[in-house]
Amino acid sequence: MELTTLEAIVSLKESSQVEYKKAKNDFPKDAWKSYSAFANTTGGYLILGISEDENKRPVLTGVNDAEKIISDFCSTLADRSKVSLNVIKNDDIRIRVIEGKNIIILHIKEANIKNKPVYLNNNLTHTYIRLHSQDHQVDTQQLSSILRNQSDELDYELLLNYDISDLDIDSINSYRSILAKRYPTLNYSEMDNQKFLEDIGVFRKNRDTNLTNLTVAGLLFFGKYNSIISRFPHYHVDFFDKRGNSQRWSFRIESGNLDFPDMNLFNYYRLVSEKLLLSVNRDFELDEYTIRKNPTDLTVALREAFVNMIIHADYFLNTTALIAEIHEPYYVFINPGIMKIPVKEFFTGGARSLVRNPLLVNLFTRMGASEHAGSGSLKIIDVVVKNRFKVPELESDLERTYLKLWVAEPLVDISNLKEDEKKVYGFICNNQNLNKSSIEFTKKEIADAYPDITAARLTRILNKLSDQNLILKMGAYKNRTYVRPISSLEMIHRLGETYDIMKQMFYEDKSDSK
């Protein structure tokens, strides 16, 4: 963050990621709440030397001795009885001079989910999170949620007073049939139910009692509905088809409904997956979107989004249900609990996936419904980029994760273009007929497609489309090509492909040199 003028400061308002403190002579004691809150949420900037007037507008006050305040800050930061974790590096501390006054800018990064909560005074209850422009002390449920997020084995918990009678036998038999076809050499069809469930990890040995107990994942995946809610009273799964003119929905699948008894996660997945896949080849039109009639690999994106919702949910929370919805022209997937990676890394694939329910992951992977954790988001983004869909909307906090997966691309207004200009624009941005993998087109390729457009007119058309940002010019004049505008998500995707290619070349060079 570069603040070099008073106007730049005024343009910043206190928000979820910006906090002002007066700090004339000392580091403010209440600023530690902001430190904890930023580290426990999505990070932010703590700016010292700025106060606010009665209208909440920033006022430049400056600090008297910036080096002393920074020294005191770092000294306290190193004291684990005062602050549980240091997320600050040297590059995160900046002194800026504005109108002759010093201010201090502290960039407080979000802590790794394994290191949360970041708390104060050696007291877990002194944990803060950032909500809008305020620091809030966590309540009991929020603290429990943060602590649970440290675990990678939530669904391995053993249930001492549950047995095979708590499971739906039809679900077990159906799942066994799927695995028997996928792995015929493992003889699953010949095993009795108890042996089969032990083999796939649903029942595990309790090392303290030497007995075999049902796991949390086993109950959620195969359980009878009443048995599930006896352990998870807030358990609820839901599906809505909200297409059409109905103000509510045209079709619904929900747990607790007698039309859908024993709605465990396995049955929920099978029923809803069928509805999602049947919705793929549908026609719809809206004024604000250009619809892709034959989307590529949309079933892959839907499967990954749906399975990710199930396997990454925090079933110990009571904040929301598992919800999948079909809309025009998008899908919604909601689950309780925060994502265990930052939202931005969902789009970039820049971090190793952190698993909340590894046994559920294994159960879905065995039946072919998902690959191992970590590839789901990349597959979703790949489908979005291929089809030029609108960028997915993703929100995640302690209470829930919300994904809106669009299956349409934003409409570009070309109503002001002349007919020959529309033809050239359509050729560059929508041409799917040429035998070429590149989306770049030379002037000659465009001219060959439209021989009735003179060279001089084509030059004027290309310049106009470029000036209106409807197309992009690439390269120097002699080697110039023309491409459709590329979204930031597509650019990230392409950079990722480039990185993978370079990495592969590097390792090939290494192996060749041995």
PDB file of C-alpha atoms in Angstrom, residues 387-505:
ATOM      1  CA  ASN A 387     -16.111 -21.821 -21.779  1.00  0.00           C
ATOM      2  CA  ARG A 388     -15.417 -18.161 -21.034  1.00  0.00           C
ATOM      3  CA  PHE A 389     -17.981 -18.236 -18.248  1.00  0.00           C
ATOM      4  CA  LYS A 390     -18.367 -15.306 -15.904  1.00  0.00           C
ATOM      5  CA  VAL A 391     -15.876 -15.550 -13.025  1.00  0.00           C
ATOM      6  CA  PRO A 392     -17.322 -17.627 -10.130  1.00  0.00           C
ATOM      7  CA  GLU A 393     -18.366 -15.778  -6.996  1.00  0.00           C
ATOM      8  CA  LEU A 394     -16.828 -17.194  -3.838  1.00  0.00           C
ATOM      9  CA  GLU A 395     -17.291 -16.074  -0.229  1.00  0.00           C
ATOM     10  CA  SER A 396     -16.026 -17.845   2.866  1.00  0.00           C
ATOM     11  CA  ASP A 397     -16.108 -17.048   6.577  1.00  0.00           C
ATOM     12  CA  LEU A 398     -16.366 -18.966   9.829  1.00  0.00           C
ATOM     13  CA  GLU A 399     -20.060 -19.640   9.288  1.00  0.00           C
ATOM     14  CA  ARG A 400     -20.266 -20.757   5.675  1.00  0.00           C
ATOM     15  CA  THR A 401     -18.692 -21.072   2.237  1.00  0.00           C
ATOM     16  CA  TYR A 402     -20.736 -19.865  -0.743  1.00  0.00           C
ATOM     17  CA  LEU A 403     -19.903 -20.625  -4.382  1.00  0.00           C
ATOM     18  CA  LYS A 404     -21.900 -19.282  -7.326  1.00  0.00           C
ATOM     19  CA  LEU A 405     -20.830 -21.060 -10.503  1.00  0.00           C
ATOM     20  CA  TRP A 406     -21.942 -19.182 -13.592  1.00  0.00           C
ATOM     21  CA  VAL A 407     -22.560 -21.054 -16.842  1.00  0.00           C
ATOM     22  CA  ALA A 408     -22.747 -17.953 -19.017  1.00  0.00           C
ATOM     23  CA  GLU A 409     -20.384 -15.245 -20.140  1.00  0.00           C
ATOM     24  CA  PRO A 410     -20.995 -11.504 -19.761  1.00  0.00           C
ATOM     25  CA  LEU A 411     -22.662  -9.907 -22.738  1.00  0.00           C
ATOM     26  CA  VAL A 412     -20.533  -7.345 -24.578  1.00  0.00           C
ATOM     27  CA  ASP A 413     -22.550  -4.414 -25.915  1.00  0.00           C
ATOM     28  CA  ILE A 414     -21.750  -4.080 -29.627  1.00  0.00           C
ATOM     29  CA  SER A 415     -24.984  -2.354 -30.615  1.00  0.00           C
ATOM     30  CA  ASN A 416     -23.049   0.755 -31.675  1.00  0.00           C
ATOM     31  CA  LEU A 417     -20.984  -1.160 -34.252  1.00  0.00           C
ATOM     32  CA  LYS A 418     -21.656  -1.245 -37.960  1.00  0.00           C
ATOM     33  CA  GLU A 419     -22.380  -4.573 -39.647  1.00  0.00           C
ATOM     34  CA  ASP A 420     -18.864  -5.111 -41.008  1.00  0.00           C
ATOM     35  CA  GLU A 421     -17.413  -4.158 -37.602  1.00  0.00           C
ATOM     36  CA  LYS A 422     -19.651  -6.726 -35.912  1.00  0.00           C
ATOM     37  CA  LYS A 423     -18.458  -9.370 -38.381  1.00  0.00           C
ATOM     38  CA  VAL A 424     -14.792  -8.720 -37.595  1.00  0.00           C
ATOM     39  CA  TYR A 425     -15.474  -8.599 -33.851  1.00  0.00           C
ATOM     40  CA  GLY A 426     -17.361 -11.891 -34.011  1.00  0.00           C
ATOM     41  CA  PHE A 427     -14.589 -13.532 -36.033  1.00  0.00           C
ATOM     42  CA  ILE A 428     -11.920 -12.600 -33.479  1.00  0.00           C
ATOM     43  CA  CYS A 429     -13.908 -13.215 -30.303  1.00  0.00           C
ATOM     44  CA  ASN A 430     -16.216 -16.087 -31.173  1.00  0.00           C
ATOM     45  CA  ASN A 431     -14.609 -17.993 -34.040  1.00  0.00           C
ATOM     46  CA  GLN A 432     -14.613 -21.714 -33.292  1.00  0.00           C
ATOM     47  CA  ASN A 433     -14.215 -23.023 -36.846  1.00  0.00           C
ATOM     48  CA  LEU A 434     -10.560 -22.534 -37.658  1.00  0.00           C
ATOM     49  CA  ASN A 435      -8.187 -25.462 -37.315  1.00  0.00           C
ATOM     50  CA  LYS A 436      -5.848 -23.752 -34.847  1.00  0.00           C
ATOM     51  CA  SER A 437      -5.280 -24.010 -31.129  1.00  0.00           C
ATOM     52  CA  SER A 438      -4.398 -20.321 -30.754  1.00  0.00           C
ATOM     53  CA  ILE A 439      -7.053 -17.649 -30.229  1.00  0.00           C
ATOM     54  CA  GLU A 440      -4.841 -15.054 -31.985  1.00  0.00           C
ATOM     55  CA  PHE A 441      -5.650 -13.979 -35.530  1.00  0.00           C
ATOM     56  CA  THR A 442      -3.484 -12.149 -38.059  1.00  0.00           C
ATOM     57  CA  LYS A 443      -4.854  -9.400 -40.250  1.00  0.00           C
ATOM     58  CA  LYS A 444      -4.428 -11.717 -43.251  1.00  0.00           C
ATOM     59  CA  GLU A 445      -6.584 -14.432 -41.635  1.00  0.00           C
ATOM     60  CA  ILE A 446      -9.325 -11.886 -41.000  1.00  0.00           C
ATOM     61  CA  ALA A 447      -9.009 -10.443 -44.511  1.00  0.00           C
ATOM     62  CA  ASP A 448      -9.244 -13.922 -46.043  1.00  0.00           C
ATOM     63  CA  ALA A 449     -12.471 -14.522 -44.123  1.00  0.00           C
ATOM     64  CA  TYR A 450     -14.005 -11.261 -45.371  1.00  0.00           C
ATOM     65  CA  PRO A 451     -12.630 -10.495 -48.871  1.00  0.00           C
ATOM     66  CA  ASP A 452     -15.375  -7.889 -49.398  1.00  0.00           C
ATOM     67  CA  ILE A 453     -13.786  -5.633 -46.735  1.00  0.00           C
ATOM     68  CA  THR A 454     -10.955  -3.542 -48.197  1.00  0.00           C
ATOM     69  CA  ALA A 455      -7.538  -3.478 -46.491  1.00  0.00           C
ATOM     70  CA  ALA A 456      -7.914   0.190 -45.546  1.00  0.00           C
ATOM     71  CA  ARG A 457     -11.376  -0.389 -44.100  1.00  0.00           C
ATOM     72  CA  LEU A 458     -10.179  -3.440 -42.170  1.00  0.00           C
ATOM     73  CA  THR A 459      -7.383  -1.362 -40.626  1.00  0.00           C
ATOM     74  CA  ARG A 460      -9.903   1.253 -39.486  1.00  0.00           C
ATOM     75  CA  ILE A 461     -12.187  -1.446 -38.070  1.00  0.00           C
ATOM     76  CA  LEU A 462      -9.376  -3.111 -36.101  1.00  0.00           C
ATOM     77  CA  ASN A 463      -8.261   0.247 -34.706  1.00  0.00           C
ATOM     78  CA  LYS A 464     -11.806   1.109 -33.628  1.00  0.00           C
ATOM     79  CA  LEU A 465     -12.359  -2.252 -31.926  1.00  0.00           C
ATOM     80  CA  SER A 466      -9.033  -1.876 -30.141  1.00  0.00           C
ATOM     81  CA  ASP A 467      -9.800   1.708 -29.045  1.00  0.00           C
ATOM     82  CA  GLN A 468     -13.087   0.495 -27.528  1.00  0.00           C
ATOM     83  CA  ASN A 469     -11.256  -2.370 -25.737  1.00  0.00           C
ATOM     84  CA  LEU A 470     -13.363  -4.916 -27.605  1.00  0.00           C
ATOM     85  CA  ILE A 471     -10.198  -6.614 -28.895  1.00  0.00           C
ATOM     86  CA  LEU A 472      -6.508  -6.494 -27.996  1.00  0.00           C
ATOM     87  CA  LYS A 473      -3.535  -5.897 -30.270  1.00  0.00           C
ATOM     88  CA  MET A 474      -0.630  -8.248 -29.618  1.00  0.00           C
ATOM     89  CA  GLY A 475       2.958  -7.829 -30.816  1.00  0.00           C
ATOM     90  CA  ALA A 476       4.762  -5.356 -33.101  1.00  0.00           C
ATOM     91  CA  TYR A 477       3.212  -4.180 -36.354  1.00  0.00           C
ATOM     92  CA  LYS A 478       4.772  -6.753 -38.709  1.00  0.00           C
ATOM     93  CA  ASN A 479       3.961  -9.637 -36.364  1.00  0.00           C
ATOM     94  CA  ARG A 480       0.754  -8.182 -34.939  1.00  0.00           C
ATOM     95  CA  THR A 481      -2.168 -10.391 -34.048  1.00  0.00           C
ATOM     96  CA  TYR A 482      -5.604  -9.625 -32.658  1.00  0.00           C
ATOM     97  CA  VAL A 483      -7.281 -11.415 -29.757  1.00  0.00           C
ATOM     98  CA  ARG A 484     -10.387 -11.130 -27.671  1.00  0.00           C
ATOM     99  CA  PRO A 485      -9.908  -9.501 -24.231  1.00  0.00           C
ATOM    100  CA  ILE A 486      -8.684 -11.928 -21.594  1.00  0.00           C
ATOM    101  CA  SER A 487     -10.178 -11.998 -18.100  1.00  0.00           C
ATOM    102  CA  SER A 488      -7.925 -11.859 -15.069  1.00  0.00           C
ATOM    103  CA  LEU A 489      -8.945 -15.438 -14.249  1.00  0.00           C
ATOM    104  CA  GLU A 490      -7.954 -16.624 -17.724  1.00  0.00           C
ATOM    105  CA  MET A 491      -4.623 -14.813 -17.419  1.00  0.00           C
ATOM    106  CA  ILE A 492      -3.931 -16.567 -14.106  1.00  0.00           C
ATOM    107  CA  HIS A 493      -4.868 -19.875 -15.721  1.00  0.00           C
ATOM    108  CA  ARG A 494      -2.513 -19.304 -18.649  1.00  0.00           C
ATOM    109  CA  LEU A 495       0.328 -18.250 -16.378  1.00  0.00           C
ATOM    110  CA  GLY A 496      -0.226 -21.455 -14.441  1.00  0.00           C
ATOM    111  CA  GLU A 497       0.008 -23.500 -17.644  1.00  0.00           C
ATOM    112  CA  THR A 498       3.205 -21.663 -18.568  1.00  0.00           C
ATOM    113  CA  TYR A 499       4.657 -22.409 -15.155  1.00  0.00           C
ATOM    114  CA  ASP A 500       3.794 -26.113 -15.484  1.00  0.00           C
ATOM    115  CA  ILE A 501       5.460 -26.246 -18.912  1.00  0.00           C
ATOM    116  CA  MET A 502       8.596 -24.516 -17.619  1.00  0.00           C
ATOM    117  CA  LYS A 503       8.712 -26.819 -14.595  1.00  0.00           C
ATOM    118  CA  GLN A 504       8.397 -29.878 -16.831  1.00  0.00           C
ATOM    119  CA  MET A 505      11.199 -28.596 -19.107  1.00  0.00           C
TER     120      MET A 505
END
